[in-house]
Amino acid sequence: MVTKEKETVSNMKRDWETTTLKKTLDKSPERRERFITTSSRPIARLYTPTDITDFDYEQSLGFPGQFPYTRGVYPTMYRGRFWTMRMFSGFGTAEQTNARFRYLLEQGQTGLSVAFHLPTIQGLDSDDPMSNGEIGVCGVAIDSLADMEILFSKIPLNKVTTSMTINAPAAVLLCFYIAAAEKQGVSSTQIGGTIQNDILKEYQAQKTWIFPPDPSMRIITNILEFCTKKVPRWNTISISGYHIREAGATAVQELAFTLANGLAYVQAGVDAGLKVDDFAPRLSFFFDSHLDLFEEIAKFRAARRIWAREMQERFQAKNPRSYLLRFHTQTAGVSLTAQQPENNIVRTTIQALAAVLGGTQSLHTNSMDEAWALPTEKAATIALRTQQILAHESGVANTIDPLGGSYFIESLTNEMEEETYKYFDRIEKLGGVVESIKKGFFQREIADSAFRYQREIEETDRIIVGVNDYVTEDMLEIPVLKIDPEVERTQLARLQKTRKTRNNKKVDEMLSRLQRAAEGTENLLPHILAAVREYATVGEICNALRDVYGEYQEPIIF
Amino acid sequence: MTEAEQKIRVLIAKPGLDGHDRGAKVVARALRDAGFEVIYTGLRQTPEQVAETALQEDVDVVGLSILSGAHMRLFPEIMKLLKERKMKDVLVIAGGIIPEDDVKPLKKLGIKAIFGPGTPTGEIVEFIRKHTK
């Protein structure tokens, strides 16, 4: 904007404040002294052109599908194709989750997303003593290729794409998937999907690590290299802010820590000798969408702009696909209340709207009952319908980045970008992401934000409907999903059968080969795949690596 | 007796395989701010580890936090192991994602209160003060 015009607006605003506004404020003051977002960011009364200084359309926004991608990563966005409606699900046995997957595909869902039970996530078999009480409870129980074959039975793996929420043992589950596809006659070059494979945020927030950071980063670069050659349609890392946010981070902390992690992975790939344009296009992101509509939209827009700039300037990427920050969104589980659970449908709708207005590539909407247990089929269907209503009925998908140019949104986008760079500097000064983890920097920042948020609720600086205001005494009873105890028996029996019927001599041989590779510098993936094909279990493979790498111990911070 | 010796000692423990420590840490800090001596176990503690730490640290209160869904298996084991260690006076409370149907059987085991999502930390502080000598 021209300086003269800005001065005029600035003068007009001063006039308004001293006349019209003052008169009203003298008579009736505002509801609060301070207005804040979900992340405790102060918000001004009104935004005008004076709040977006140095605004340059070309530099700051550009056009959809063009640098710096603030307005969207694709030229037509949802006018071309809606976001992928990808509902995360998994519970019980492979048979049960397979049935839920086929149901969701029939209901119009367009991609699969697997939730594994905690033993799989921790690289433990179902018969490990630590798995006691956890089998099939938080997700589907997968011990070996035998389970994976059932999980994707009658689902053509050359037609659907699958996202797998798996981190520490990501290499093993990717190999299970490749081997399951082979059984269907589908080659690794034909399959598409995502593994989360984001270990850095595990140490920071989600806390399901196995090995220490340095060997974990080595495994990740092995995956980058392997997939570039053998599984070209696979998204190798889903760099995740979701868990950072759920653990208590603010929107800016989510943005800054996630992008810092992303840059650390790219650096690790480059340091391992890979060409940035060979692997960066297969990196994708995963963000949370919380309740503060505008703050979330600004976060998504800032994320795209920062990533594009960093990839171009810091890493000298040449392929435009390396610049694209493509992301999946999940609505904020942490915002769901156990009290008056039906209200969660409304919360989820607002969060889903933020994700769509922010230009997400795929979306999971939480179900209303998730502050109690995993969702029932009915609750999960309502959550999916929420997305379909947004897509087909609300009209928000008709135009691209509809809030672009809003003084408020652009100002917030700029602010969050600046604050992200301040965090980058602090992380850099601590010696980078891995060093900052070892020093407990992220863990402390997140714990502090979580505690402040709780204080604000308890001091009613923040109203949560049904929790600290509009409270009703009688609890609404909603049906809750229960895991049949039969699941445990079925799973343990299948695992036992697998161990009996496979060629155990071969399994041992493959596991020792893997250990030798882990002690050296060879890529681990071909060795893991060889063991998987012989029906080695996730626990056996991870134990082989535990022997070499040890386990991570976290600093206790609260 | 010095002031430090009179402090109520609380163990915040995380049994189960989940890594959700947001609630446990917020509660640990609120209890510390309220003047209690707080020990936090860290993640993925077996029932044996929880009971043993409670004994070694000679705590007055054990707060169990779990969001994995394994509470019906792990809580009874912890209660049994605490009893075996003659810690029948210790106040056991719990929090996390625990469906309403499970609350009654857990209370029957001797868990004095279940604090679900949305509980103000002040309520937990009050409860502990009221139920410890």
XYZ file of N, CA and C in Angstrom, chain A residues 118-119 122 124 130 132-134 137-138 206-209 245-248 334 338-339 371-373 447-448 450-451 453-454 458 467 482 488 554 556-558, chain B residues 16-19 21-22 25-26 28-30 32-33 38 40-44 46 67-70 73-74 77 97-101 117-122:
228
model
N -0.695 -49.731 21.032
C 0.535 -49.195 21.624
C 1.722 -50.159 21.591
N 1.510 -51.476 21.775
C 2.683 -52.351 21.668
C 3.383 -52.217 20.307
N 5.372 -49.131 20.153
C 6.589 -49.186 20.965
C 7.544 -50.294 20.517
N 6.951 -53.540 20.343
C 6.819 -54.706 21.227
C 5.813 -55.676 20.616
N 5.224 -56.129 28.745
C 4.822 -54.718 28.747
C 3.503 -54.489 27.999
N 0.801 -56.070 28.399
C -0.303 -56.470 29.274
C -1.421 -55.418 29.318
N -2.600 -55.823 28.887
C -3.757 -54.923 28.952
C -3.866 -53.957 27.788
N -2.915 -53.976 26.870
C -2.892 -52.975 25.801
C -3.245 -53.553 24.434
N -6.255 -52.246 22.101
C -7.063 -51.267 22.829
C -7.023 -49.885 22.170
N -5.830 -49.363 21.926
C -5.709 -48.007 21.368
C -5.629 -47.999 19.849
N 5.203 -36.499 21.834
C 4.340 -37.675 21.856
C 4.919 -38.812 22.692
N 6.236 -38.815 22.826
C 6.952 -39.672 23.780
C 6.902 -41.170 23.491
N 6.674 -41.555 22.256
C 6.767 -42.986 21.956
C 8.023 -43.239 21.114
N 9.142 -43.085 21.782
C 10.436 -43.347 21.160
C 10.864 -44.762 21.486
N 1.297 -29.817 19.628
C 0.180 -28.966 20.050
C -0.664 -29.642 21.118
N -0.949 -30.922 20.897
C -1.794 -31.646 21.854
C -1.117 -31.729 23.222
N 0.204 -31.765 23.219
C 0.929 -31.843 24.494
C 0.898 -30.508 25.226
N 0.408 -29.462 24.560
C 0.241 -28.201 25.263
C 0.830 -26.983 24.578
N -7.492 -32.621 22.059
C -7.365 -32.048 23.392
C -8.512 -31.069 23.703
N -15.165 -34.172 28.059
C -15.912 -35.346 28.518
C -17.320 -34.909 28.924
N -17.436 -33.641 29.332
C -18.729 -33.094 29.733
C -19.528 -32.718 28.486
N -13.261 -38.187 24.227
C -12.723 -37.917 25.566
C -13.058 -39.078 26.500
N -13.792 -40.056 25.962
C -14.148 -41.231 26.765
C -13.453 -42.500 26.309
N -13.344 -42.669 25.008
C -12.773 -43.916 24.472
C -12.589 -43.746 22.966
N 5.575 -27.802 28.323
C 4.993 -27.975 29.660
C 4.546 -26.624 30.226
N 5.332 -25.590 29.975
C 4.963 -24.250 30.477
C 3.664 -23.769 29.832
N 1.279 -25.609 28.509
C 0.170 -26.453 28.970
C -0.306 -25.994 30.334
N 0.651 -25.654 31.183
C 0.297 -25.239 32.540
C -0.420 -23.883 32.520
N -2.237 -22.656 30.122
C -3.580 -22.863 29.572
C -4.526 -23.354 30.668
N -4.045 -24.313 31.466
C -4.863 -24.851 32.551
C -5.184 -23.758 33.584
N -8.780 -22.337 34.904
C -9.164 -22.359 36.318
C -9.456 -20.966 36.849
N -17.579 -27.017 30.928
C -16.502 -27.397 31.852
C -16.378 -26.391 32.996
N -16.265 -50.647 23.303
C -15.555 -51.555 24.220
C -14.784 -52.581 23.398
N -7.561 -60.186 22.611
C -6.267 -60.575 23.152
C -5.971 -62.047 22.846
N 14.500 -40.349 28.930
C 14.197 -38.910 28.839
C 14.501 -38.179 30.143
N 13.502 -35.901 33.101
C 12.193 -35.671 33.738
C 12.010 -34.167 33.960
N 11.023 -33.619 33.280
C 10.750 -32.179 33.405
C 9.270 -31.971 33.640
N 8.902 -31.238 34.673
C 7.490 -30.843 34.818
C 7.382 -29.517 35.522
N 1.174 -48.063 31.943
C 0.646 -48.182 30.575
C 1.666 -47.712 29.560
N 1.395 -48.017 28.292
C 2.376 -47.741 27.241
C 2.221 -46.365 26.595
N 1.173 -45.618 26.936
C 0.959 -44.357 26.221
C 1.930 -43.277 26.685
N 2.147 -42.311 25.807
C 3.087 -41.231 26.115
C 2.411 -39.931 26.485
N 1.629 -37.355 28.571
C 2.011 -36.924 29.915
C 1.593 -35.489 30.235
N 0.791 -34.889 29.346
C 0.377 -33.512 29.572
C -0.359 -33.366 30.910
N 1.787 -34.070 34.050
C 2.735 -32.997 34.351
C 2.041 -31.750 34.888
N 0.871 -31.431 34.318
C 0.128 -30.269 34.811
C -0.276 -30.493 36.268
N 1.150 -32.612 38.413
C 2.361 -32.655 39.241
C 2.791 -31.236 39.632
N 2.743 -30.357 38.646
C 3.187 -28.992 38.909
C 2.214 -28.249 39.829
N 0.923 -28.464 39.606
C -0.075 -27.792 40.448
C 0.053 -28.276 41.895
N 2.793 -29.427 43.308
C 4.040 -28.861 43.831
C 3.809 -27.403 44.246
N 3.109 -26.665 43.373
C 2.806 -25.264 43.690
C 1.937 -25.152 44.939
N 6.446 -33.538 45.322
C 5.965 -34.358 44.206
C 7.101 -35.117 43.525
N 7.679 -37.545 40.159
C 7.049 -38.024 38.921
C 7.880 -39.168 38.363
N 7.225 -40.293 38.054
C 7.967 -41.505 37.666
C 8.531 -41.467 36.258
N 7.950 -40.632 35.383
C 8.255 -40.775 33.963
C 7.342 -41.837 33.377
N 7.522 -42.111 32.080
C 6.558 -42.915 31.333
C 6.760 -44.416 31.451
N 5.682 -45.143 31.067
C 5.728 -46.587 30.843
C 6.286 -47.370 32.026
N 5.878 -50.238 34.863
C 5.132 -51.462 35.134
C 4.476 -51.321 36.513
N -3.913 -43.061 29.836
C -4.808 -42.741 28.728
C -4.784 -43.842 27.678
N -4.195 -44.979 28.017
C -4.039 -46.021 27.001
C -5.242 -46.961 26.953
N -6.072 -46.946 28.003
C -7.196 -47.875 28.030
C -6.883 -49.163 28.782
N -5.664 -49.288 29.299
C -5.285 -50.531 29.976
C -5.538 -50.475 31.488
N -6.753 -53.498 33.594
C -5.780 -54.558 33.802
C -4.695 -54.104 34.788
N -4.224 -52.880 34.615
C -3.047 -52.446 35.380
C -3.372 -51.933 36.780
N -3.637 -54.607 39.463
C -2.316 -55.155 39.796
C -1.547 -54.215 40.716
N -8.136 -41.018 30.639
C -9.315 -41.363 29.846
C -9.877 -42.669 30.403
N -10.880 -42.526 31.257
C -11.463 -43.671 31.951
C -12.985 -43.617 31.806
N -13.564 -44.543 31.025
C -15.018 -44.493 30.804
C -15.799 -44.626 32.115
N -16.961 -43.983 32.136
C -17.827 -43.934 33.316
C -18.076 -45.337 33.909
N -18.292 -46.322 33.034
C -18.606 -47.684 33.495
C -17.486 -48.294 34.336
N -11.138 -35.778 32.493
C -10.776 -34.563 31.766
C -11.620 -33.374 32.238
N -10.988 -32.228 32.359
C -11.722 -31.029 32.734
C -11.738 -30.762 34.233
N -11.148 -31.666 35.029
C -11.111 -31.445 36.482
C -10.184 -30.274 36.807
N -10.660 -29.294 37.585
C -9.731 -28.232 38.008
C -8.686 -28.811 38.964
N -7.443 -28.367 38.818
C -6.383 -28.940 39.658
C -6.644 -28.626 41.137
N -7.303 -27.491 41.391
C -7.633 -27.117 42.765
C -8.476 -28.180 43.464
